[in-house]
JSON list of C-alpha atoms in Angstrom, two decimals:
[
{"chain": "A", "resi": 1, "resn": "UNK", "atom": "CA", "xyz": [-8.43, 8.53, 11.23]},
{"chain": "A", "resi": 2, "resn": "UNK", "atom": "CA", "xyz": [-7.48, 10.93, 8.48]},
{"chain": "A", "resi": 3, "resn": "UNK", "atom": "CA", "xyz": [-9.90, 13.83, 8.27]},
{"chain": "A", "resi": 4, "resn": "UNK", "atom": "CA", "xyz": [-10.73, 15.83, 5.18]},
{"chain": "A", "resi": 5, "resn": "UNK", "atom": "CA", "xyz": [-12.17, 18.83, 7.04]},
{"chain": "A", "resi": 6, "resn": "UNK", "atom": "CA", "xyz": [-9.94, 21.87, 7.47]},
{"chain": "A", "resi": 7, "resn": "UNK", "atom": "CA", "xyz": [-6.46, 22.07, 6.10]},
{"chain": "A", "resi": 8, "resn": "UNK", "atom": "CA", "xyz": [-5.44, 18.88, 4.26]},
{"chain": "A", "resi": 9, "resn": "UNK", "atom": "CA", "xyz": [-2.40, 16.91, 5.35]},
{"chain": "A", "resi": 10, "resn": "UNK", "atom": "CA", "xyz": [0.71, 18.32, 3.70]},
{"chain": "A", "resi": 11, "resn": "UNK", "atom": "CA", "xyz": [2.62, 15.11, 3.31]},
{"chain": "A", "resi": 12, "resn": "UNK", "atom": "CA", "xyz": [2.70, 11.34, 3.64]},
{"chain": "A", "resi": 13, "resn": "UNK", "atom": "CA", "xyz": [5.59, 9.14, 4.70]},
{"chain": "A", "resi": 14, "resn": "UNK", "atom": "CA", "xyz": [4.86, 5.51, 3.76]},
{"chain": "A", "resi": 15, "resn": "UNK", "atom": "CA", "xyz": [6.81, 2.68, 5.40]},
{"chain": "A", "resi": 16, "resn": "UNK", "atom": "CA", "xyz": [6.67, -1.10, 5.75]},
{"chain": "A", "resi": 17, "resn": "UNK", "atom": "CA", "xyz": [7.99, -0.76, 9.30]},
{"chain": "A", "resi": 18, "resn": "UNK", "atom": "CA", "xyz": [11.37, -2.22, 8.26]},
{"chain": "A", "resi": 19, "resn": "UNK", "atom": "CA", "xyz": [12.87, 0.03, 5.63]},
{"chain": "A", "resi": 20, "resn": "UNK", "atom": "CA", "xyz": [15.75, -2.33, 4.93]},
{"chain": "A", "resi": 21, "resn": "UNK", "atom": "CA", "xyz": [13.45, -4.30, 2.63]},
{"chain": "A", "resi": 22, "resn": "UNK", "atom": "CA", "xyz": [13.00, -3.49, -1.05]},
{"chain": "A", "resi": 23, "resn": "UNK", "atom": "CA", "xyz": [9.65, -1.79, -1.67]},
{"chain": "A", "resi": 24, "resn": "UNK", "atom": "CA", "xyz": [9.01, -3.47, -5.02]},
{"chain": "A", "resi": 25, "resn": "UNK", "atom": "CA", "xyz": [9.88, -6.90, -3.67]},
{"chain": "A", "resi": 26, "resn": "UNK", "atom": "CA", "xyz": [7.37, -6.36, -0.88]},
{"chain": "A", "resi": 27, "resn": "UNK", "atom": "CA", "xyz": [4.74, -5.01, -3.28]},
{"chain": "A", "resi": 28, "resn": "UNK", "atom": "CA", "xyz": [5.10, -8.12, -5.45]},
{"chain": "A", "resi": 29, "resn": "UNK", "atom": "CA", "xyz": [4.49, -10.30, -2.37]},
{"chain": "A", "resi": 30, "resn": "UNK", "atom": "CA", "xyz": [1.50, -8.21, -1.31]},
{"chain": "A", "resi": 31, "resn": "UNK", "atom": "CA", "xyz": [-0.11, -8.19, -4.76]},
{"chain": "A", "resi": 32, "resn": "UNK", "atom": "CA", "xyz": [-0.36, -11.97, -4.70]},
{"chain": "A", "resi": 33, "resn": "UNK", "atom": "CA", "xyz": [-2.46, -11.90, -1.51]},
{"chain": "A", "resi": 34, "resn": "UNK", "atom": "CA", "xyz": [-4.24, -8.60, -2.16]},
{"chain": "A", "resi": 35, "resn": "UNK", "atom": "CA", "xyz": [-7.78, -9.99, -2.30]},
{"chain": "A", "resi": 36, "resn": "UNK", "atom": "CA", "xyz": [-7.18, -12.44, 0.58]},
{"chain": "A", "resi": 37, "resn": "UNK", "atom": "CA", "xyz": [-5.99, -9.59, 2.80]},
{"chain": "A", "resi": 38, "resn": "UNK", "atom": "CA", "xyz": [-9.09, -7.54, 1.97]},
{"chain": "A", "resi": 39, "resn": "UNK", "atom": "CA", "xyz": [-7.45, -4.68, 0.09]},
{"chain": "A", "resi": 40, "resn": "UNK", "atom": "CA", "xyz": [-9.80, -3.04, -2.41]},
{"chain": "A", "resi": 41, "resn": "UNK", "atom": "CA", "xyz": [-8.72, -1.73, -5.82]},
{"chain": "A", "resi": 42, "resn": "UNK", "atom": "CA", "xyz": [-8.62, 1.95, -4.85]},
{"chain": "A", "resi": 43, "resn": "UNK", "atom": "CA", "xyz": [-6.71, 1.16, -1.66]},
{"chain": "A", "resi": 44, "resn": "UNK", "atom": "CA", "xyz": [-4.15, -0.85, -3.62]},
{"chain": "A", "resi": 45, "resn": "UNK", "atom": "CA", "xyz": [-3.77, 1.96, -6.15]},
{"chain": "A", "resi": 46, "resn": "UNK", "atom": "CA", "xyz": [-3.04, 4.38, -3.32]},
{"chain": "A", "resi": 47, "resn": "UNK", "atom": "CA", "xyz": [-0.49, 2.04, -1.68]},
{"chain": "A", "resi": 48, "resn": "UNK", "atom": "CA", "xyz": [1.26, 1.48, -5.01]},
{"chain": "A", "resi": 49, "resn": "UNK", "atom": "CA", "xyz": [1.29, 5.21, -5.73]},
{"chain": "A", "resi": 50, "resn": "UNK", "atom": "CA", "xyz": [2.78, 6.05, -2.32]},
{"chain": "A", "resi": 51, "resn": "UNK", "atom": "CA", "xyz": [5.63, 3.57, -2.69]},
{"chain": "A", "resi": 52, "resn": "UNK", "atom": "CA", "xyz": [6.23, 4.51, -6.33]},
{"chain": "A", "resi": 53, "resn": "UNK", "atom": "CA", "xyz": [6.73, 8.12, -5.24]},
{"chain": "A", "resi": 54, "resn": "UNK", "atom": "CA", "xyz": [8.90, 6.96, -2.34]},
{"chain": "A", "resi": 55, "resn": "UNK", "atom": "CA", "xyz": [11.16, 5.10, -4.77]},
{"chain": "A", "resi": 56, "resn": "UNK", "atom": "CA", "xyz": [12.03, 8.46, -6.36]},
{"chain": "A", "resi": 57, "resn": "UNK", "atom": "CA", "xyz": [14.06, 9.37, -3.29]},
{"chain": "A", "resi": 58, "resn": "UNK", "atom": "CA", "xyz": [13.53, 12.11, -0.76]},
{"chain": "A", "resi": 59, "resn": "UNK", "atom": "CA", "xyz": [10.63, 13.71, -2.59]},
{"chain": "A", "resi": 60, "resn": "UNK", "atom": "CA", "xyz": [7.89, 14.78, -0.17]},
{"chain": "A", "resi": 61, "resn": "UNK", "atom": "CA", "xyz": [4.68, 12.98, -1.07]},
{"chain": "A", "resi": 62, "resn": "UNK", "atom": "CA", "xyz": [1.81, 15.44, -0.84]},
{"chain": "A", "resi": 63, "resn": "UNK", "atom": "CA", "xyz": [-1.91, 14.88, -1.09]},
{"chain": "A", "resi": 64, "resn": "UNK", "atom": "CA", "xyz": [-1.92, 17.17, -4.13]},
{"chain": "A", "resi": 65, "resn": "UNK", "atom": "CA", "xyz": [0.66, 14.99, -5.93]},
{"chain": "A", "resi": 66, "resn": "UNK", "atom": "CA", "xyz": [-1.40, 11.88, -5.29]},
{"chain": "A", "resi": 67, "resn": "UNK", "atom": "CA", "xyz": [-4.67, 13.44, -6.43]},
{"chain": "A", "resi": 68, "resn": "UNK", "atom": "CA", "xyz": [-3.05, 14.61, -9.66]},
{"chain": "A", "resi": 69, "resn": "UNK", "atom": "CA", "xyz": [-1.29, 11.29, -10.29]},
{"chain": "A", "resi": 70, "resn": "UNK", "atom": "CA", "xyz": [-4.38, 9.17, -9.61]},
{"chain": "A", "resi": 71, "resn": "UNK", "atom": "CA", "xyz": [-6.80, 11.69, -11.12]},
{"chain": "A", "resi": 72, "resn": "UNK", "atom": "CA", "xyz": [-8.98, 11.56, -8.02]},
{"chain": "A", "resi": 73, "resn": "UNK", "atom": "CA", "xyz": [-10.21, 13.90, -5.31]},
{"chain": "A", "resi": 74, "resn": "UNK", "atom": "CA", "xyz": [-8.69, 14.20, -1.87]},
{"chain": "A", "resi": 75, "resn": "UNK", "atom": "CA", "xyz": [-11.86, 12.74, -0.38]},
{"chain": "A", "resi": 76, "resn": "UNK", "atom": "CA", "xyz": [-10.99, 9.44, -2.15]},
{"chain": "A", "resi": 77, "resn": "UNK", "atom": "CA", "xyz": [-7.55, 9.39, -0.54]},
{"chain": "A", "resi": 78, "resn": "UNK", "atom": "CA", "xyz": [-9.11, 10.05, 2.86]},
{"chain": "A", "resi": 79, "resn": "UNK", "atom": "CA", "xyz": [-11.72, 7.31, 2.30]},
{"chain": "A", "resi": 80, "resn": "UNK", "atom": "CA", "xyz": [-9.06, 4.74, 1.25]},
{"chain": "A", "resi": 81, "resn": "UNK", "atom": "CA", "xyz": [-6.77, 5.57, 4.18]},
{"chain": "A", "resi": 82, "resn": "UNK", "atom": "CA", "xyz": [-9.65, 5.45, 6.67]},
{"chain": "A", "resi": 83, "resn": "UNK", "atom": "CA", "xyz": [-10.78, 2.10, 5.26]},
{"chain": "A", "resi": 84, "resn": "UNK", "atom": "CA", "xyz": [-7.26, 0.65, 5.49]},
{"chain": "A", "resi": 85, "resn": "UNK", "atom": "CA", "xyz": [-6.97, 1.93, 9.05]},
{"chain": "A", "resi": 86, "resn": "UNK", "atom": "CA", "xyz": [-10.36, 0.46, 10.04]},
{"chain": "A", "resi": 87, "resn": "UNK", "atom": "CA", "xyz": [-9.26, -2.92, 8.64]},
{"chain": "A", "resi": 88, "resn": "UNK", "atom": "CA", "xyz": [-6.07, -2.72, 10.70]},
{"chain": "A", "resi": 89, "resn": "UNK", "atom": "CA", "xyz": [-3.87, -2.67, 7.59]},
{"chain": "A", "resi": 90, "resn": "UNK", "atom": "CA", "xyz": [-2.18, 0.68, 8.23]},
{"chain": "A", "resi": 91, "resn": "UNK", "atom": "CA", "xyz": [-1.10, 2.54, 11.35]},
{"chain": "A", "resi": 92, "resn": "UNK", "atom": "CA", "xyz": [-1.39, 6.31, 10.86]},
{"chain": "A", "resi": 93, "resn": "UNK", "atom": "CA", "xyz": [0.84, 8.50, 13.01]},
{"chain": "A", "resi": 94, "resn": "UNK", "atom": "CA", "xyz": [0.23, 12.23, 12.93]},
{"chain": "A", "resi": 95, "resn": "UNK", "atom": "CA", "xyz": [3.10, 14.67, 13.37]},
{"chain": "A", "resi": 96, "resn": "UNK", "atom": "CA", "xyz": [4.02, 18.28, 12.77]},
{"chain": "A", "resi": 97, "resn": "UNK", "atom": "CA", "xyz": [7.43, 19.12, 11.37]},
{"chain": "A", "resi": 98, "resn": "UNK", "atom": "CA", "xyz": [8.34, 22.76, 10.84]},
{"chain": "A", "resi": 99, "resn": "UNK", "atom": "CA", "xyz": [4.64, 23.65, 10.83]},
{"chain": "A", "resi": 100, "resn": "UNK", "atom": "CA", "xyz": [3.76, 21.03, 8.20]},
{"chain": "A", "resi": 101, "resn": "UNK", "atom": "CA", "xyz": [1.22, 18.27, 8.85]},
{"chain": "A", "resi": 102, "resn": "UNK", "atom": "CA", "xyz": [2.75, 14.86, 8.18]},
{"chain": "A", "resi": 103, "resn": "UNK", "atom": "CA", "xyz": [1.12, 11.44, 8.23]},
{"chain": "A", "resi": 104, "resn": "UNK", "atom": "CA", "xyz": [3.43, 8.48, 8.67]},
{"chain": "A", "resi": 105, "resn": "UNK", "atom": "CA", "xyz": [1.69, 5.48, 7.13]},
{"chain": "A", "resi": 106, "resn": "UNK", "atom": "CA", "xyz": [3.03, 2.20, 8.55]},
{"chain": "A", "resi": 107, "resn": "UNK", "atom": "CA", "xyz": [1.85, -0.68, 6.37]},
{"chain": "A", "resi": 108, "resn": "UNK", "atom": "CA", "xyz": [3.65, -3.37, 8.44]},
{"chain": "A", "resi": 109, "resn": "UNK", "atom": "CA", "xyz": [0.30, -4.92, 9.52]},
{"chain": "A", "resi": 110, "resn": "UNK", "atom": "CA", "xyz": [-0.10, -6.08, 5.89]},
{"chain": "A", "resi": 111, "resn": "UNK", "atom": "CA", "xyz": [3.25, -7.89, 6.07]},
{"chain": "A", "resi": 112, "resn": "UNK", "atom": "CA", "xyz": [2.36, -9.47, 9.42]},
{"chain": "A", "resi": 113, "resn": "UNK", "atom": "CA", "xyz": [-0.91, -10.72, 7.93]},
{"chain": "A", "resi": 114, "resn": "UNK", "atom": "CA", "xyz": [0.97, -12.34, 5.03]},
{"chain": "A", "resi": 115, "resn": "UNK", "atom": "CA", "xyz": [3.63, -13.81, 7.33]},
{"chain": "A", "resi": 116, "resn": "UNK", "atom": "CA", "xyz": [0.94, -15.36, 9.53]},
{"chain": "A", "resi": 117, "resn": "UNK", "atom": "CA", "xyz": [0.25, -17.78, 6.67]},
{"chain": "A", "resi": 118, "resn": "UNK", "atom": "CA", "xyz": [-3.47, -17.93, 7.39]},
{"chain": "A", "resi": 119, "resn": "UNK", "atom": "CA", "xyz": [-4.49, -18.24, 3.74]},
{"chain": "A", "resi": 120, "resn": "UNK", "atom": "CA", "xyz": [-5.80, -21.27, 1.86]},
{"chain": "A", "resi": 121, "resn": "UNK", "atom": "CA", "xyz": [-3.62, -20.32, -1.08]},
{"chain": "A", "resi": 122, "resn": "UNK", "atom": "CA", "xyz": [0.13, -20.06, -1.56]},
{"chain": "A", "resi": 123, "resn": "UNK", "atom": "CA", "xyz": [2.18, -18.83, -4.45]},
{"chain": "A", "resi": 124, "resn": "UNK", "atom": "CA", "xyz": [3.49, -22.37, -5.11]},
{"chain": "A", "resi": 125, "resn": "UNK", "atom": "CA", "xyz": [0.04, -23.98, -4.91]},
{"chain": "A", "resi": 126, "resn": "UNK", "atom": "CA", "xyz": [-1.16, -21.84, -7.81]},
{"chain": "A", "resi": 127, "resn": "UNK", "atom": "CA", "xyz": [1.48, -23.41, -10.06]},
{"chain": "A", "resi": 128, "resn": "UNK", "atom": "CA", "xyz": [0.98, -26.93, -8.72]},
{"chain": "A", "resi": 129, "resn": "UNK", "atom": "CA", "xyz": [-2.71, -26.76, -9.59]},
{"chain": "A", "resi": 130, "resn": "UNK", "atom": "CA", "xyz": [-2.19, -25.40, -13.09]},
{"chain": "A", "resi": 131, "resn": "UNK", "atom": "CA", "xyz": [-0.65, -27.95, -15.48]},
{"chain": "A", "resi": 132, "resn": "UNK", "atom": "CA", "xyz": [-0.83, -25.50, -18.38]},
{"chain": "A", "resi": 133, "resn": "UNK", "atom": "CA", "xyz": [1.28, -23.01, -16.43]},
{"chain": "A", "resi": 134, "resn": "UNK", "atom": "CA", "xyz": [3.79, -25.75, -15.65]},
{"chain": "A", "resi": 135, "resn": "UNK", "atom": "CA", "xyz": [4.02, -26.69, -19.32]},
{"chain": "A", "resi": 136, "resn": "UNK", "atom": "CA", "xyz": [4.50, -23.08, -20.31]},
{"chain": "A", "resi": 137, "resn": "UNK", "atom": "CA", "xyz": [7.21, -22.66, -17.63]},
{"chain": "A", "resi": 138, "resn": "UNK", "atom": "CA", "xyz": [9.06, -25.71, -18.99]},
{"chain": "A", "resi": 139, "resn": "UNK", "atom": "CA", "xyz": [9.02, -24.20, -22.48]},
{"chain": "A", "resi": 140, "resn": "UNK", "atom": "CA", "xyz": [11.30, -21.45, -21.22]}
]
């Protein structure tokens, strides 16, 4: 679990476990199943923020950056990460590099949950059940 007491973690390293995949492609898959996976709004905001920062390149992602970007307190970040970890949706690995506290956040359990196909809903079924959407799609 991530703890808020004492010195805060210096940085976060988010990963999907397989970094050969495109973050935004994965995020678009995840967003479709977000509520079925059990991800809450604040948790999703944090995940999106982490991968948005990661897309900027080799910029270290610090707790301070996230709190400023999301206009929240560090306790919220800790609460969201702990909740995701308790649900089994993130694996947090703690490390020290050059005296800095790092947290590697492996979100691959989310992908495994989606790949398991244990949902009553699929992306295609949404369009099959919505004639108005089909008509609109044909107009393009």
